Amino acid sequence: MAGDILNTPQDSLAKPKVNIPTMFRLGLFQMGLSMMSILTLGVLNRVMIQDIAFPATLASLVLALPAFVAPTRIWFGQVSDVKPFFGYHRTAYVWLGAGIFAIAAFLSIQVIWQLNAAVGDTWIWTNQVTGLLLLLGLVFGIYGLAVCLSGTTFAALLVDISEEENRSQVVGIVWSMLMVGIIVGAIISSVLLRQLDSDAPLETLQAAVNRLFIIVPGIVFGLSIIATIGVEKKYSRFSQRSQSDKRDDSIAIGKAWSILTASPQTGLFFTFLLVMTISLFMQDPILEPYAGQVFDMPLSESTQLNVFYGMGILVAYGTTGFFIVPRLGKRKTIKLGCFLVAFSALLLGFSGFSANPIFLKFGLVIFGLSTGFLTTAAVSLMLDLTVAEAAGTFIGAWGLAQSISRGIAIFIGGTVLDIGRNLIFPNNLVLAYGLVFALEAFGMIVSLQFLSKINVQEFQTSSKKALSSVLESDLD
């Protein structure tokens, strides 16, 4: 009887508010996710493209696979809503996903070593090579699915435990920890790989990288447990909210689509996000190989480049929302951010002519600052282009645009590098890599054309009319 009373909606309304220390504890999960991204887009890209000479196009396609499975986030979110796992709607799914992606990360590097042994000095497409490539794709696909599972249910947990008045605090603290994870992950990776120099034999490289891919995923899995243990039981308001007939997930998929497509502004902003994000992340797969081949930096030092990038983003995150956006406005801040990203991308390209690592590190700090300005303002505009009554639907659409475009960006970056060094500038690595940075800058300028056509007032009017029509038809 007492248990029934504790499970009533009235009790769930009495749940305590999540406190600041718990917000920072939750941030440990996001910190872990960004540490994992250092392994894939800070170590594996360098190992595959430079150290064992994978074609950059092939390497970037493999690295992009986790982004291309992003549509499963919608399904994972719905499953966690209706099917508790070991008595939890979110926590057990977070742990399951974290365990799977930690194992998949270690398996991926083992398949890469086997593939390198099968290929030898020259690429010959034997049945063994093809089979190992398919296996590698499968492992990376599973890795991506696990990240989607844990990441989506973790984001849903943040919604469950927060109220409108403290949600911005939760998001701000948790996402700041994402940037901390980039810096911490880069430092840990650099320390574990510091014995390697540019000419380290393959056996030494394998031993060091294997150790890294055991230690970091193990740490990240531990962080995912520490971050979430006890939080859902103590703070979650999901049970009470799930009884409300006003939840946006009660809107059918077909009708959700009619709300999304009611305003041309939705398509314009979706396209802006697509072009902007592609342009922002094209350098992801090629930065560490660029540092190794053009600046002659060892693996440990090239991995540490993420520290400079992350520091720039953290400074921008801490200042843009409080000082720049209130003074310039969201649209002007986005425009400034696009121009700054274009400038810093060109700066990264031109730094190659000096072959001086100091110029590259300086360029990355500027690139991080520019990225922080742009993304903070873009997220603020994104919230303006979201109807509160169908927030999940719109946030899902914007998140899908960002995930898919990041995967496209990674693939384009590697492909353009291959085109540059094999066809256009076969004898000049600086210009071949510079082609990627130049394309990034061009894409940023193109994205401004879509930004100029976005009208927030028109979006809100047409989308709310569509939502009202859908809800009225449900009542009928």
PDB file of C-alpha atoms in Angstrom, residues 253-359:
ATOM      1  CA  ILE A 253       4.431  10.799 -36.932  1.00  0.00           C
ATOM      2  CA  GLY A 254       2.403  11.838 -39.982  1.00  0.00           C
ATOM      3  CA  LYS A 255       0.922  14.815 -38.190  1.00  0.00           C
ATOM      4  CA  ALA A 256       4.315  15.751 -36.742  1.00  0.00           C
ATOM      5  CA  TRP A 257       5.587  15.906 -40.320  1.00  0.00           C
ATOM      6  CA  SER A 258       2.753  18.270 -41.275  1.00  0.00           C
ATOM      7  CA  ILE A 259       3.791  20.586 -38.416  1.00  0.00           C
ATOM      8  CA  LEU A 260       7.445  20.480 -39.467  1.00  0.00           C
ATOM      9  CA  THR A 261       6.634  21.295 -43.093  1.00  0.00           C
ATOM     10  CA  ALA A 262       3.986  23.938 -42.377  1.00  0.00           C
ATOM     11  CA  SER A 263       6.471  26.789 -42.656  1.00  0.00           C
ATOM     12  CA  PRO A 264       9.090  27.230 -45.410  1.00  0.00           C
ATOM     13  CA  GLN A 265      11.247  28.676 -42.632  1.00  0.00           C
ATOM     14  CA  THR A 266      11.729  25.171 -41.201  1.00  0.00           C
ATOM     15  CA  GLY A 267      13.311  24.009 -44.449  1.00  0.00           C
ATOM     16  CA  LEU A 268      15.460  27.141 -44.662  1.00  0.00           C
ATOM     17  CA  PHE A 269      16.805  26.695 -41.145  1.00  0.00           C
ATOM     18  CA  PHE A 270      17.308  22.952 -41.706  1.00  0.00           C
ATOM     19  CA  THR A 271      19.348  23.787 -44.834  1.00  0.00           C
ATOM     20  CA  PHE A 272      21.304  26.479 -42.987  1.00  0.00           C
ATOM     21  CA  LEU A 273      22.159  23.980 -40.227  1.00  0.00           C
ATOM     22  CA  LEU A 274      23.150  21.398 -42.824  1.00  0.00           C
ATOM     23  CA  VAL A 275      25.527  23.689 -44.768  1.00  0.00           C
ATOM     24  CA  MET A 276      26.927  25.345 -41.625  1.00  0.00           C
ATOM     25  CA  THR A 277      27.642  22.050 -39.841  1.00  0.00           C
ATOM     26  CA  ILE A 278      29.209  20.445 -42.907  1.00  0.00           C
ATOM     27  CA  SER A 279      31.482  23.467 -43.270  1.00  0.00           C
ATOM     28  CA  LEU A 280      32.317  23.467 -39.564  1.00  0.00           C
ATOM     29  CA  PHE A 281      33.496  19.843 -39.327  1.00  0.00           C
ATOM     30  CA  MET A 282      35.188  19.103 -42.656  1.00  0.00           C
ATOM     31  CA  GLN A 283      38.589  19.357 -40.978  1.00  0.00           C
ATOM     32  CA  ASP A 284      37.742  16.680 -38.363  1.00  0.00           C
ATOM     33  CA  PRO A 285      39.210  13.641 -40.171  1.00  0.00           C
ATOM     34  CA  ILE A 286      42.249  15.414 -41.634  1.00  0.00           C
ATOM     35  CA  LEU A 287      43.553  17.685 -38.845  1.00  0.00           C
ATOM     36  CA  GLU A 288      45.798  15.152 -37.078  1.00  0.00           C
ATOM     37  CA  PRO A 289      47.188  13.715 -40.353  1.00  0.00           C
ATOM     38  CA  TYR A 290      47.809  17.347 -41.430  1.00  0.00           C
ATOM     39  CA  ALA A 291      49.797  17.919 -38.230  1.00  0.00           C
ATOM     40  CA  GLY A 292      51.787  14.724 -38.780  1.00  0.00           C
ATOM     41  CA  GLN A 293      52.538  15.006 -42.502  1.00  0.00           C
ATOM     42  CA  VAL A 294      52.996  18.782 -42.855  1.00  0.00           C
ATOM     43  CA  PHE A 295      54.255  19.796 -39.394  1.00  0.00           C
ATOM     44  CA  ASP A 296      56.040  16.504 -38.575  1.00  0.00           C
ATOM     45  CA  MET A 297      54.278  16.244 -35.202  1.00  0.00           C
ATOM     46  CA  PRO A 298      54.296  12.857 -33.413  1.00  0.00           C
ATOM     47  CA  LEU A 299      50.978  11.156 -32.624  1.00  0.00           C
ATOM     48  CA  SER A 300      50.934  12.274 -28.966  1.00  0.00           C
ATOM     49  CA  GLU A 301      51.442  15.924 -29.928  1.00  0.00           C
ATOM     50  CA  SER A 302      48.912  15.937 -32.770  1.00  0.00           C
ATOM     51  CA  THR A 303      46.273  14.433 -30.439  1.00  0.00           C
ATOM     52  CA  GLN A 304      46.949  17.268 -27.997  1.00  0.00           C
ATOM     53  CA  LEU A 305      45.837  19.799 -30.630  1.00  0.00           C
ATOM     54  CA  ASN A 306      42.279  19.235 -29.400  1.00  0.00           C
ATOM     55  CA  VAL A 307      43.269  21.009 -26.155  1.00  0.00           C
ATOM     56  CA  PHE A 308      43.800  24.291 -28.033  1.00  0.00           C
ATOM     57  CA  TYR A 309      40.566  23.884 -29.975  1.00  0.00           C
ATOM     58  CA  GLY A 310      38.614  22.987 -26.809  1.00  0.00           C
ATOM     59  CA  MET A 311      40.038  25.930 -24.855  1.00  0.00           C
ATOM     60  CA  GLY A 312      38.884  28.313 -27.567  1.00  0.00           C
ATOM     61  CA  ILE A 313      35.364  26.853 -27.511  1.00  0.00           C
ATOM     62  CA  LEU A 314      35.158  26.998 -23.705  1.00  0.00           C
ATOM     63  CA  VAL A 315      36.101  30.691 -23.659  1.00  0.00           C
ATOM     64  CA  ALA A 316      33.538  31.427 -26.376  1.00  0.00           C
ATOM     65  CA  TYR A 317      30.809  29.451 -24.582  1.00  0.00           C
ATOM     66  CA  GLY A 318      31.475  31.407 -21.408  1.00  0.00           C
ATOM     67  CA  THR A 319      31.258  34.827 -23.064  1.00  0.00           C
ATOM     68  CA  THR A 320      28.962  34.655 -26.091  1.00  0.00           C
ATOM     69  CA  GLY A 321      25.659  34.052 -24.316  1.00  0.00           C
ATOM     70  CA  PHE A 322      26.316  36.680 -21.632  1.00  0.00           C
ATOM     71  CA  PHE A 323      28.066  39.468 -23.547  1.00  0.00           C
ATOM     72  CA  ILE A 324      28.004  39.096 -27.336  1.00  0.00           C
ATOM     73  CA  VAL A 325      24.488  37.828 -28.203  1.00  0.00           C
ATOM     74  CA  PRO A 326      22.734  40.376 -25.900  1.00  0.00           C
ATOM     75  CA  ARG A 327      24.618  43.210 -27.604  1.00  0.00           C
ATOM     76  CA  LEU A 328      24.707  42.100 -31.249  1.00  0.00           C
ATOM     77  CA  GLY A 329      21.624  39.879 -31.399  1.00  0.00           C
ATOM     78  CA  LYS A 330      21.478  36.243 -32.512  1.00  0.00           C
ATOM     79  CA  ARG A 331      21.500  36.803 -36.270  1.00  0.00           C
ATOM     80  CA  LYS A 332      24.443  39.242 -36.252  1.00  0.00           C
ATOM     81  CA  THR A 333      26.399  36.972 -33.903  1.00  0.00           C
ATOM     82  CA  ILE A 334      25.838  34.012 -36.253  1.00  0.00           C
ATOM     83  CA  LYS A 335      26.984  36.144 -39.181  1.00  0.00           C
ATOM     84  CA  LEU A 336      30.102  37.196 -37.255  1.00  0.00           C
ATOM     85  CA  GLY A 337      30.725  33.564 -36.294  1.00  0.00           C
ATOM     86  CA  CYS A 338      30.489  32.397 -39.914  1.00  0.00           C
ATOM     87  CA  PHE A 339      32.998  35.014 -41.067  1.00  0.00           C
ATOM     88  CA  LEU A 340      35.345  34.173 -38.172  1.00  0.00           C
ATOM     89  CA  VAL A 341      35.164  30.424 -38.897  1.00  0.00           C
ATOM     90  CA  ALA A 342      35.899  31.115 -42.589  1.00  0.00           C
ATOM     91  CA  PHE A 343      38.875  33.289 -41.619  1.00  0.00           C
ATOM     92  CA  SER A 344      40.252  30.771 -39.100  1.00  0.00           C
ATOM     93  CA  ALA A 345      39.864  27.884 -41.572  1.00  0.00           C
ATOM     94  CA  LEU A 346      41.980  29.807 -44.090  1.00  0.00           C
ATOM     95  CA  LEU A 347      44.439  30.589 -41.287  1.00  0.00           C
ATOM     96  CA  LEU A 348      44.814  26.854 -40.587  1.00  0.00           C
ATOM     97  CA  GLY A 349      45.489  26.264 -44.283  1.00  0.00           C
ATOM     98  CA  PHE A 350      48.068  29.050 -44.566  1.00  0.00           C
ATOM     99  CA  SER A 351      49.849  27.876 -41.400  1.00  0.00           C
ATOM    100  CA  GLY A 352      51.020  24.845 -43.377  1.00  0.00           C
ATOM    101  CA  PHE A 353      53.368  27.024 -45.446  1.00  0.00           C
ATOM    102  CA  SER A 354      55.293  27.857 -42.264  1.00  0.00           C
ATOM    103  CA  ALA A 355      55.451  24.218 -41.075  1.00  0.00           C
ATOM    104  CA  ASN A 356      55.601  25.771 -37.591  1.00  0.00           C
ATOM    105  CA  PRO A 357      53.363  24.006 -35.011  1.00  0.00           C
ATOM    106  CA  ILE A 358      52.945  27.265 -33.061  1.00  0.00           C
ATOM    107  CA  PHE A 359      51.015  28.817 -35.969  1.00  0.00           C
TER     108      PHE A 359
END
